[in-house]
mmCIF file of C-alpha atoms in Angstrom:
data_model
loop_
_atom_site.group_PDB
_atom_site.id
_atom_site.type_symbol
_atom_site.label_atom_id
_atom_site.label_comp_id
_atom_site.label_asym_id
_atom_site.label_seq_id
_atom_site.Cartn_x
_atom_site.Cartn_y
_atom_site.Cartn_z
ATOM 1 C CA MET U 1 176.797 232.879 -27.865
ATOM 2 C CA ASP U 2 178.695 230.763 -25.393
ATOM 3 C CA PRO U 3 176.322 228.261 -23.811
ATOM 4 C CA THR U 4 176.795 227.822 -20.159
ATOM 5 C CA PRO U 5 174.718 225.149 -17.880
ATOM 6 C CA PRO U 6 171.576 226.296 -16.754
ATOM 7 C CA ILE U 7 171.075 227.007 -13.330
ATOM 8 C CA LEU U 8 168.477 224.751 -12.032
ATOM 9 C CA LYS U 9 167.590 225.676 -8.434
ATOM 10 C CA CYS U 10 165.018 227.870 -6.804
ATOM 11 C CA MET U 11 165.260 230.340 -4.210
ATOM 12 C CA LEU U 12 162.602 228.556 -2.330
ATOM 13 C CA PHE U 13 162.122 229.740 1.449
ATOM 14 C CA LYS U 14 162.170 226.977 4.564
ATOM 15 C CA PHE U 15 159.724 227.531 7.395
ATOM 16 C CA ASP U 16 159.915 227.156 11.112
ATOM 17 C CA LEU U 17 157.159 225.083 11.920
ATOM 18 C CA PRO U 18 154.521 226.124 14.736
ATOM 19 C CA GLN U 19 153.929 224.678 18.097
ATOM 20 C CA THR U 20 150.667 223.654 19.393
ATOM 21 C CA LYS U 21 149.859 222.816 22.923
ATOM 22 C CA LYS U 22 148.041 219.669 22.958
ATOM 23 C CA VAL U 23 144.274 219.233 23.569
ATOM 24 C CA ALA U 24 142.207 216.392 24.961
ATOM 25 C CA PHE U 25 139.035 216.852 23.462
ATOM 26 C CA HIS U 26 137.503 213.402 25.102
ATOM 27 C CA LYS U 27 138.297 215.435 28.333
ATOM 28 C CA LEU U 28 136.968 218.847 27.801
ATOM 29 C CA ILE U 29 133.469 218.144 25.771
ATOM 30 C CA LYS U 30 130.902 216.204 27.604
ATOM 31 C CA THR U 31 129.158 213.710 26.220
ATOM 32 C CA VAL U 32 126.398 211.393 26.952
ATOM 33 C CA ASP U 33 126.950 208.252 24.652
ATOM 34 C CA THR U 34 130.115 206.329 24.034
ATOM 35 C CA ARG U 35 130.400 206.770 20.556
ATOM 36 C CA SER U 36 130.364 210.444 20.452
ATOM 37 C CA ASN U 37 132.973 210.133 23.246
ATOM 38 C CA ASP U 38 135.349 207.177 21.215
ATOM 39 C CA CYS U 39 134.976 209.907 17.768
ATOM 40 C CA LEU U 40 136.483 212.680 20.725
ATOM 41 C CA LEU U 41 138.953 210.159 21.742
ATOM 42 C CA LYS U 42 139.737 209.487 17.995
ATOM 43 C CA ALA U 43 140.111 213.690 17.372
ATOM 44 C CA SER U 44 142.273 214.224 20.536
ATOM 45 C CA MET U 45 144.679 210.781 19.718
ATOM 46 C CA ALA U 46 145.081 212.745 15.912
ATOM 47 C CA ARG U 47 145.809 215.836 17.152
ATOM 48 C CA ASP U 48 148.151 214.271 19.765
ATOM 49 C CA ASP U 49 150.322 213.089 16.661
ATOM 50 C CA MET U 50 150.739 215.958 14.643
ATOM 51 C CA CYS U 51 151.633 217.784 18.075
ATOM 52 C CA THR U 52 154.490 215.313 18.739
ATOM 53 C CA LEU U 53 156.147 215.788 15.047
ATOM 54 C CA LEU U 54 155.783 219.573 14.650
ATOM 55 C CA GLU U 55 157.673 219.228 18.292
ATOM 56 C CA ARG U 56 160.449 217.903 16.267
ATOM 57 C CA GLN U 57 160.129 219.768 13.360
ATOM 58 C CA GLU U 58 160.362 217.374 10.920
ATOM 59 C CA SER U 59 158.899 218.338 7.292
ATOM 60 C CA GLY U 60 158.196 214.991 5.900
ATOM 61 C CA PRO U 61 155.249 212.753 4.585
ATOM 62 C CA SER U 62 154.775 211.845 7.908
ATOM 63 C CA LEU U 63 153.573 214.906 8.981
ATOM 64 C CA ILE U 64 151.445 215.731 6.022
ATOM 65 C CA GLN U 65 150.263 212.404 6.769
ATOM 66 C CA ALA U 66 149.580 213.530 10.445
ATOM 67 C CA ILE U 67 147.793 216.570 9.889
ATOM 68 C CA GLU U 68 145.500 214.529 6.891
ATOM 69 C CA ALA U 69 144.454 212.845 9.543
ATOM 70 C CA TYR U 70 143.341 215.157 11.458
ATOM 71 C CA LEU U 71 141.723 217.659 9.340
ATOM 72 C CA PRO U 72 138.172 214.967 8.972
ATOM 73 C CA HIS U 73 138.255 214.952 12.949
ATOM 74 C CA LEU U 74 138.887 218.604 13.088
ATOM 75 C CA PHE U 75 136.610 219.651 10.298
ATOM 76 C CA GLY U 76 134.067 217.802 11.768
ATOM 77 C CA LEU U 77 134.129 218.873 15.268
ATOM 78 C CA VAL U 78 133.260 222.464 13.225
ATOM 79 C CA VAL U 79 130.275 221.072 12.131
ATOM 80 C CA ALA U 80 129.196 219.660 15.523
ATOM 81 C CA VAL U 81 129.644 221.828 18.624
ATOM 82 C CA GLU U 82 130.686 224.937 16.855
ATOM 83 C CA GLY U 83 127.533 226.860 17.628
ATOM 84 C CA GLN U 84 125.854 224.846 19.439
ATOM 85 C CA ALA U 85 124.399 226.271 22.775
ATOM 86 C CA HIS U 86 123.729 223.387 24.431
ATOM 87 C CA ILE U 87 127.011 222.214 24.412
ATOM 88 C CA ARG U 88 128.555 221.268 27.985
ATOM 89 C CA LEU U 89 132.397 221.298 28.580
ATOM 90 C CA ASN U 90 134.038 220.195 31.282
ATOM 91 C CA SER U 91 136.716 223.050 31.594
ATOM 92 C CA PRO U 92 137.192 225.595 29.263
ATOM 93 C CA LEU U 93 138.618 224.594 25.235
ATOM 94 C CA SER U 94 140.993 226.751 24.003
ATOM 95 C CA PHE U 95 143.546 226.328 21.236
ATOM 96 C CA SER U 96 147.376 227.489 21.888
ATOM 97 C CA TRP U 97 150.012 228.046 18.592
ATOM 98 C CA THR U 98 153.029 229.996 18.121
ATOM 99 C CA SER U 99 153.736 231.854 14.555
ATOM 100 C CA PRO U 100 156.454 231.361 12.175
ATOM 101 C CA LEU U 101 156.078 234.248 10.864
ATOM 102 C CA THR U 102 156.569 236.638 13.970
ATOM 103 C CA SER U 103 159.590 237.465 15.282
ATOM 104 C CA HIS U 104 159.013 236.291 18.797
ATOM 105 C CA ARG U 105 158.267 233.046 17.500
ATOM 106 C CA LYS U 106 158.441 231.037 20.436
ATOM 107 C CA SER U 107 155.297 233.000 21.707
ATOM 108 C CA PHE U 108 151.527 231.352 22.083
ATOM 109 C CA PHE U 109 148.629 232.692 20.995
ATOM 110 C CA THR U 110 145.585 231.392 22.560
ATOM 111 C CA ASP U 111 142.071 231.633 21.224
ATOM 112 C CA TYR U 112 138.360 230.123 22.439
ATOM 113 C CA THR U 113 137.582 229.520 18.827
ATOM 114 C CA TYR U 114 137.406 226.460 16.407
ATOM 115 C CA ARG U 115 138.391 228.981 13.217
ATOM 116 C CA TYR U 116 141.274 229.673 15.424
ATOM 117 C CA GLU U 117 142.377 225.924 15.172
ATOM 118 C CA VAL U 118 141.256 225.246 11.645
ATOM 119 C CA ILE U 119 143.319 228.180 10.136
ATOM 120 C CA MET U 120 146.429 227.635 12.077
ATOM 121 C CA THR U 121 146.141 223.561 11.115
ATOM 122 C CA LEU U 122 145.621 224.562 7.607
ATOM 123 C CA MET U 123 148.445 227.198 7.931
ATOM 124 C CA THR U 124 150.569 224.755 9.221
ATOM 125 C CA TYR U 125 149.539 221.815 6.367
ATOM 126 C CA GLY U 126 150.706 225.084 3.621
ATOM 127 C CA TYR U 127 153.815 225.537 5.835
ATOM 128 C CA VAL U 128 154.902 221.789 5.289
ATOM 129 C CA MET U 129 154.315 221.841 1.721
ATOM 130 C CA CYS U 130 156.523 224.844 0.946
ATOM 131 C CA ASN U 131 158.859 223.153 3.064
ATOM 132 C CA ARG U 132 158.746 220.097 1.529
ATOM 133 C CA ALA U 133 159.366 221.482 -2.006
ATOM 134 C CA HIS U 134 162.380 223.325 -0.183
ATOM 135 C CA ASP U 135 163.829 220.062 0.578
ATOM 136 C CA LEU U 136 163.360 218.225 -2.547
ATOM 137 C CA MET U 137 164.909 221.347 -4.201
ATOM 138 C CA GLU U 138 168.153 221.190 -2.342
ATOM 139 C CA GLY U 139 168.322 217.676 -4.097
ATOM 140 C CA VAL U 140 168.217 218.812 -7.683
ATOM 141 C CA THR U 141 170.553 217.495 -10.420
ATOM 142 C CA SER U 142 170.844 217.609 -14.379
ATOM 143 C CA GLY U 143 169.414 213.881 -14.004
ATOM 144 C CA ASN U 144 166.676 214.103 -12.001
ATOM 145 C CA PHE U 145 165.701 217.712 -12.607
ATOM 146 C CA ASP U 146 162.291 216.523 -14.844
ATOM 147 C CA ASP U 147 160.648 214.186 -12.166
ATOM 148 C CA ILE U 148 161.795 216.345 -8.876
ATOM 149 C CA SER U 149 160.636 219.289 -10.458
ATOM 150 C CA LYS U 150 157.087 218.237 -11.130
ATOM 151 C CA GLN U 151 157.122 217.118 -7.388
ATOM 152 C CA ILE U 152 158.205 220.908 -6.326
ATOM 153 C CA ALA U 153 155.630 222.219 -8.543
ATOM 154 C CA HIS U 154 152.851 219.726 -7.495
ATOM 155 C CA PHE U 155 153.794 220.932 -3.305
ATOM 156 C CA LEU U 156 153.884 224.532 -3.889
ATOM 157 C CA ARG U 157 150.537 224.288 -6.320
ATOM 158 C CA LEU U 158 148.975 222.871 -3.015
ATOM 159 C CA ALA U 159 150.137 225.596 -0.633
ATOM 160 C CA SER U 160 149.198 228.351 -2.735
ATOM 161 C CA GLY U 161 145.758 226.978 -2.846
ATOM 162 C CA VAL U 162 145.428 226.004 1.015
ATOM 163 C CA PHE U 163 146.333 229.493 2.040
ATOM 164 C CA GLU U 164 144.359 230.914 -0.642
ATOM 165 C CA TYR U 165 141.573 228.837 0.843
ATOM 166 C CA ILE U 166 142.266 230.337 4.142
ATOM 167 C CA THR U 167 141.948 233.813 3.064
ATOM 168 C CA ILE U 168 138.672 233.532 0.494
ATOM 169 C CA VAL U 169 136.854 230.847 3.113
ATOM 170 C CA GLU U 170 137.950 230.758 6.532
ATOM 171 C CA LEU U 171 138.708 233.973 7.477
ATOM 172 C CA PRO U 172 135.322 235.543 6.399
ATOM 173 C CA ARG U 173 133.984 232.809 8.738
ATOM 174 C CA TRP U 174 135.551 233.923 11.592
ATOM 175 C CA LEU U 175 134.254 237.212 13.434
ATOM 176 C CA ASN U 176 134.867 239.650 15.968
ATOM 177 C CA LEU U 177 138.695 238.641 15.156
ATOM 178 C CA PRO U 178 140.789 239.310 18.327
ATOM 179 C CA ALA U 179 143.006 242.321 18.258
ATOM 180 C CA ASP U 180 146.263 240.114 19.677
ATOM 181 C CA ARG U 181 146.506 237.178 17.077
ATOM 182 C CA PRO U 182 149.283 235.716 15.025
ATOM 183 C CA LEU U 183 149.958 236.736 11.509
ATOM 184 C CA GLU U 184 148.866 234.010 10.067
ATOM 185 C CA THR U 185 145.358 235.353 10.584
ATOM 186 C CA MET U 186 145.591 238.705 8.443
ATOM 187 C CA SER U 187 144.707 238.011 4.604
ATOM 188 C CA PRO U 188 146.941 240.032 2.893
ATOM 189 C CA ILE U 189 149.559 237.604 5.134
ATOM 190 C CA THR U 190 147.974 234.662 3.621
ATOM 191 C CA GLN U 191 148.015 236.045 0.340
ATOM 192 C CA ALA U 192 151.432 236.932 0.366
ATOM 193 C CA LEU U 193 152.331 233.427 1.132
ATOM 194 C CA SER U 194 149.580 231.870 -1.522
ATOM 195 C CA LEU U 195 151.785 234.249 -4.174
ATOM 196 C CA MET U 196 154.544 233.562 -2.673
ATOM 197 C CA ALA U 197 153.567 229.755 -3.234
ATOM 198 C CA ILE U 198 152.597 229.879 -6.799
ATOM 199 C CA ALA U 199 155.455 232.055 -7.629
ATOM 200 C CA GLY U 200 157.828 229.453 -7.125
ATOM 201 C CA ALA U 201 156.136 227.150 -9.253
ATOM 202 C CA GLU U 202 155.703 229.069 -12.475
ATOM 203 C CA GLU U 203 160.000 229.172 -11.393
ATOM 204 C CA VAL U 204 160.116 225.965 -11.743
ATOM 205 C CA ALA U 205 158.065 226.156 -14.935
ATOM 206 C CA VAL U 206 160.970 229.283 -15.981
ATOM 207 C CA LYS U 207 163.561 226.302 -15.095
ATOM 208 C CA LYS U 208 161.971 223.422 -17.462
ATOM 209 C CA ALA U 209 161.646 226.822 -20.743
ATOM 210 C CA VAL U 210 165.123 226.959 -20.294
ATOM 211 C CA ILE U 211 165.994 223.792 -20.460
ATOM 212 C CA ASN U 212 163.494 223.161 -23.394
ATOM 213 C CA GLY U 213 164.907 225.286 -25.320
ATOM 214 C CA THR U 214 161.937 227.787 -24.766
ATOM 215 C CA SER U 215 162.621 231.717 -26.843
ATOM 216 C CA ARG U 216 163.877 233.867 -25.021
ATOM 217 C CA GLY U 217 161.689 236.293 -25.456
ATOM 218 C CA VAL U 218 158.862 233.698 -24.287
ATOM 219 C CA THR U 219 160.893 233.212 -20.883
ATOM 220 C CA ALA U 220 161.507 236.429 -20.204
ATOM 221 C CA LYS U 221 157.663 237.000 -20.297
ATOM 222 C CA LEU U 222 157.060 234.220 -18.394
ATOM 223 C CA CYS U 223 159.999 235.473 -15.645
ATOM 224 C CA ALA U 224 158.408 238.956 -15.927
ATOM 225 C CA ASP U 225 155.131 237.723 -13.776
ATOM 226 C CA VAL U 226 156.841 235.892 -11.400
ATOM 227 C CA TRP U 227 158.646 238.872 -10.488
ATOM 228 C CA LYS U 228 155.436 240.960 -10.713
ATOM 229 C CA LYS U 229 154.139 238.470 -7.914
ATOM 230 C CA TYR U 230 156.840 238.227 -5.822
ATOM 231 C CA GLU U 231 156.512 242.197 -6.298
ATOM 232 C CA THR U 232 153.172 242.317 -4.954
ATOM 233 C CA THR U 233 153.719 240.204 -1.728
ATOM 234 C CA ASN U 234 155.663 242.901 -0.778
ATOM 235 C CA TYR U 235 152.871 245.267 -1.117
ATOM 236 C CA GLN U 236 150.567 243.318 0.774
ATOM 237 C CA PHE U 237 152.937 244.071 3.954
ATOM 238 C CA ASN U 238 151.801 247.314 3.520
ATOM 239 C CA SER U 239 147.854 246.765 4.491
ATOM 240 C CA ILE U 240 148.527 245.288 7.842
ATOM 241 C CA ALA U 241 148.489 247.531 11.012
ATOM 242 C CA PRO U 242 151.887 249.233 11.962
ATOM 243 C CA ASP U 243 151.975 247.276 15.406
ATOM 244 C CA ALA U 244 151.451 244.229 13.300
ATOM 245 C CA LYS U 245 154.022 244.737 10.768
ATOM 246 C CA LYS U 246 156.799 245.467 13.312
ATOM 247 C CA HIS U 247 156.997 242.107 14.674
ATOM 248 C CA LEU U 248 156.618 240.464 11.163
ATOM 249 C CA ASN U 249 159.920 237.725 10.725
ATOM 250 C CA LYS U 250 162.792 239.554 8.866
ATOM 251 C CA SER U 251 164.341 236.664 7.592
ATOM 252 C CA TRP U 252 161.227 235.926 5.726
ATOM 253 C CA LYS U 253 160.427 239.734 4.569
ATOM 254 C CA GLU U 254 164.039 239.435 3.088
ATOM 255 C CA PHE U 255 163.502 236.678 1.687
ATOM 256 C CA LEU U 256 160.623 238.197 -0.414
ATOM 257 C CA THR U 257 162.529 241.515 -1.138
ATOM 258 C CA ALA U 258 165.230 239.442 -2.555
ATOM 259 C CA SER U 259 163.296 237.203 -4.806
ATOM 260 C CA SER U 260 161.609 240.232 -5.882
ATOM 261 C CA SER U 261 164.876 241.792 -7.029
ATOM 262 C CA LEU U 262 166.276 238.565 -8.314
ATOM 263 C CA GLN U 263 163.419 237.770 -10.649
ATOM 264 C CA LYS U 264 163.816 241.360 -12.119
ATOM 265 C CA ALA U 265 167.528 240.716 -12.771
ATOM 266 C CA ASN U 266 166.240 237.367 -14.688
ATOM 267 C CA THR U 267 163.687 239.179 -16.226
ATOM 268 C CA TYR U 268 165.988 241.262 -17.928
ATOM 269 C CA LYS U 269 168.909 238.848 -18.129
ATOM 270 C CA PHE U 270 166.379 236.372 -20.797
ATOM 271 C CA ALA U 271 165.302 239.777 -22.520
ATOM 272 C CA ALA U 272 168.962 240.640 -23.225
ATOM 273 C CA ASN U 273 169.199 236.999 -24.383
ATOM 274 C CA ALA U 274 166.231 237.841 -26.994
ATOM 275 C CA ALA U 275 167.978 240.808 -27.914
ATOM 276 C CA TYR U 276 170.775 238.989 -28.596
ATOM 277 C CA GLU U 277 169.445 236.718 -30.858
ATOM 278 C CA ASP U 278 167.439 239.477 -32.586
ATOM 279 C CA LYS U 279 171.385 240.991 -33.337
ATOM 280 C CA LYS U 280 170.768 244.050 -31.110
ATOM 281 C CA CYS U 281 173.830 243.085 -29.374
ATOM 282 C CA GLY U 282 173.936 247.064 -27.890
ATOM 283 C CA VAL U 283 169.942 246.678 -26.241
ATOM 284 C CA ALA U 284 171.477 243.246 -24.992
ATOM 285 C CA VAL U 285 174.154 244.892 -22.709
ATOM 286 C CA GLY U 286 171.646 247.613 -21.630
ATOM 287 C CA PHE U 287 169.454 245.061 -20.476
ATOM 288 C CA LEU U 288 172.156 242.633 -18.776
ATOM 289 C CA ASN U 289 173.339 246.118 -16.851
ATOM 290 C CA VAL U 290 170.386 246.735 -15.727
ATOM 291 C CA ALA U 291 170.508 242.966 -14.585
ATOM 292 C CA LEU U 292 173.340 243.552 -12.344
ATOM 293 C CA LYS U 293 172.707 246.758 -10.713
ATOM 294 C CA GLU U 294 169.729 244.912 -9.797
ATOM 295 C CA LEU U 295 171.877 242.377 -8.626
ATOM 296 C CA ARG U 296 174.287 244.212 -6.491
ATOM 297 C CA LEU U 297 171.034 246.076 -4.990
ATOM 298 C CA ILE U 298 170.210 242.425 -3.366
ATOM 299 C CA PRO U 299 171.087 242.323 0.232
ATOM 300 C CA ASN U 300 172.865 239.525 2.036
ATOM 301 C CA VAL U 301 169.816 236.764 3.132
ATOM 302 C CA ALA U 302 170.773 234.044 5.418
ATOM 303 C CA GLY U 303 171.081 230.964 3.445
ATOM 304 C CA PHE U 304 171.193 232.061 0.174
ATOM 305 C CA ARG U 305 174.176 233.903 -0.220
ATOM 306 C CA ALA U 306 175.780 230.745 -2.574
ATOM 307 C CA HIS U 307 172.643 231.381 -4.777
ATOM 308 C CA MET U 308 172.916 234.663 -5.409
ATOM 309 C CA GLU U 309 176.804 234.402 -6.022
ATOM 310 C CA GLU U 310 175.871 231.928 -8.475
ATOM 311 C CA GLN U 311 173.016 234.058 -10.287
ATOM 312 C CA ARG U 312 175.627 237.130 -10.288
ATOM 313 C CA ALA U 313 178.293 235.120 -12.236
ATOM 314 C CA ASP U 314 175.525 233.903 -14.521
ATOM 315 C CA ILE U 315 174.824 237.125 -15.668
ATOM 316 C CA GLU U 316 178.473 238.737 -15.154
ATOM 317 C CA HIS U 317 180.250 235.838 -17.341
ATOM 318 C CA PHE U 318 176.866 236.580 -20.271
ATOM 319 C CA PHE U 319 178.106 240.482 -19.868
ATOM 320 C CA ARG U 320 182.043 239.455 -20.518
ATOM 321 C CA ILE U 321 181.311 237.522 -23.541
ATOM 322 C CA HIS U 322 179.126 240.311 -25.606
ATOM 323 C CA HIS U 323 180.382 243.737 -23.948
ATOM 324 C CA HIS U 324 183.470 243.681 -26.167
ATOM 325 C CA THR U 325 181.596 243.271 -29.264
ATOM 326 C CA ILE U 326 180.620 247.235 -29.465
ATOM 327 C CA LYS U 327 181.872 250.254 -28.436
ATOM 328 C CA LEU U 328 178.740 252.204 -27.757
ATOM 329 C CA VAL U 329 175.982 250.836 -25.282
ATOM 330 C CA ILE U 330 172.723 251.598 -27.048
ATOM 331 C CA THR U 331 169.941 252.853 -24.710
ATOM 332 C CA SER U 332 166.627 251.069 -26.195
ATOM 333 C CA SER U 333 163.514 253.092 -26.204
ATOM 334 C CA PRO U 334 160.633 252.194 -23.803
ATOM 335 C CA SER U 335 158.629 250.475 -26.617
ATOM 336 C CA TYR U 336 161.324 248.241 -26.873
ATOM 337 C CA TYR U 337 161.259 246.877 -23.518
ATOM 338 C CA HIS U 338 157.409 247.103 -23.557
ATOM 339 C CA THR U 339 157.488 244.551 -26.442
ATOM 340 C CA ILE U 340 160.218 241.894 -24.477
ATOM 341 C CA ILE U 341 158.828 242.723 -21.099
ATOM 342 C CA PRO U 342 155.100 244.034 -20.821
ATOM 343 C CA SER U 343 155.324 244.867 -17.113
ATOM 344 C CA TYR U 344 158.219 247.104 -17.892
ATOM 345 C CA HIS U 345 156.327 250.667 -17.909
ATOM 346 C CA HIS U 346 154.824 249.690 -14.528
ATOM 347 C CA HIS U 347 157.870 249.097 -12.793
ATOM 348 C CA ARG U 348 160.094 251.286 -14.124
#
């Protein structure tokens, strides 16, 4: 095979960050001692710092630090205040957030429960982790890949864990969910986000496997797992209410669909490499035909056209090298596909 430099960059989604209205806990919650009022004042100040950075749409370390500084105050408030009937308010305490996943992203959703505040703050934390991974990926080169890829995978794993925590811990705690609420408060969406983030981290592992010379058969199986995760994110949308689904952010949904198809194409590309190494050139060309067909079906996704073209050129290059070596493209049996790609029979 005529080797070509591996494609180092992964296609990662960058979220618009939500906006939230400021809340003065120390003015809204009545207190009887100075110590309690000081704690509420610190919570208000920590939240204000987070709000200010969100207004600037900053996804850097400063926002991560601001959210991490606010979270202990927030969870302390939840423990101390939620469910306490004797707590008195000077005026109604509400929390208002916008939703990056909703098509009308500038609209505020308001609720009066601390659970809503916890979920949206954690969702923001997860978004920022994804955005940090995206920004780091933009600067990846052959010289810094090993170091930067570790940081990218770290942020994506953290994001996946945050979204999973919301799904299995925080959402079940929120009773009597309102009908009009952002998509971030629906478990199929948080599950899709968790899968998307861990799929991105696993895609980084696939890139490292290619660089390290891992066998193409193993690489194909690793890539197939990434493909399966992206495909599952699309299935999650089928379980949300039609009224909510129609408001889903189109660019995010298109990204997930394109990512699923791209990873399917890459899986077959690596399977073709494995077949070629086994001297099965006809099988290799058959796999590449599937890969190219899948790539041609991918719609143009804003911001990712160059990445898609690079992927298409890589597969077409390999195809041209080997297509002339055989007269007939041999269609392999399903059992051979199953050997290289264990999940093949689920995706035909």
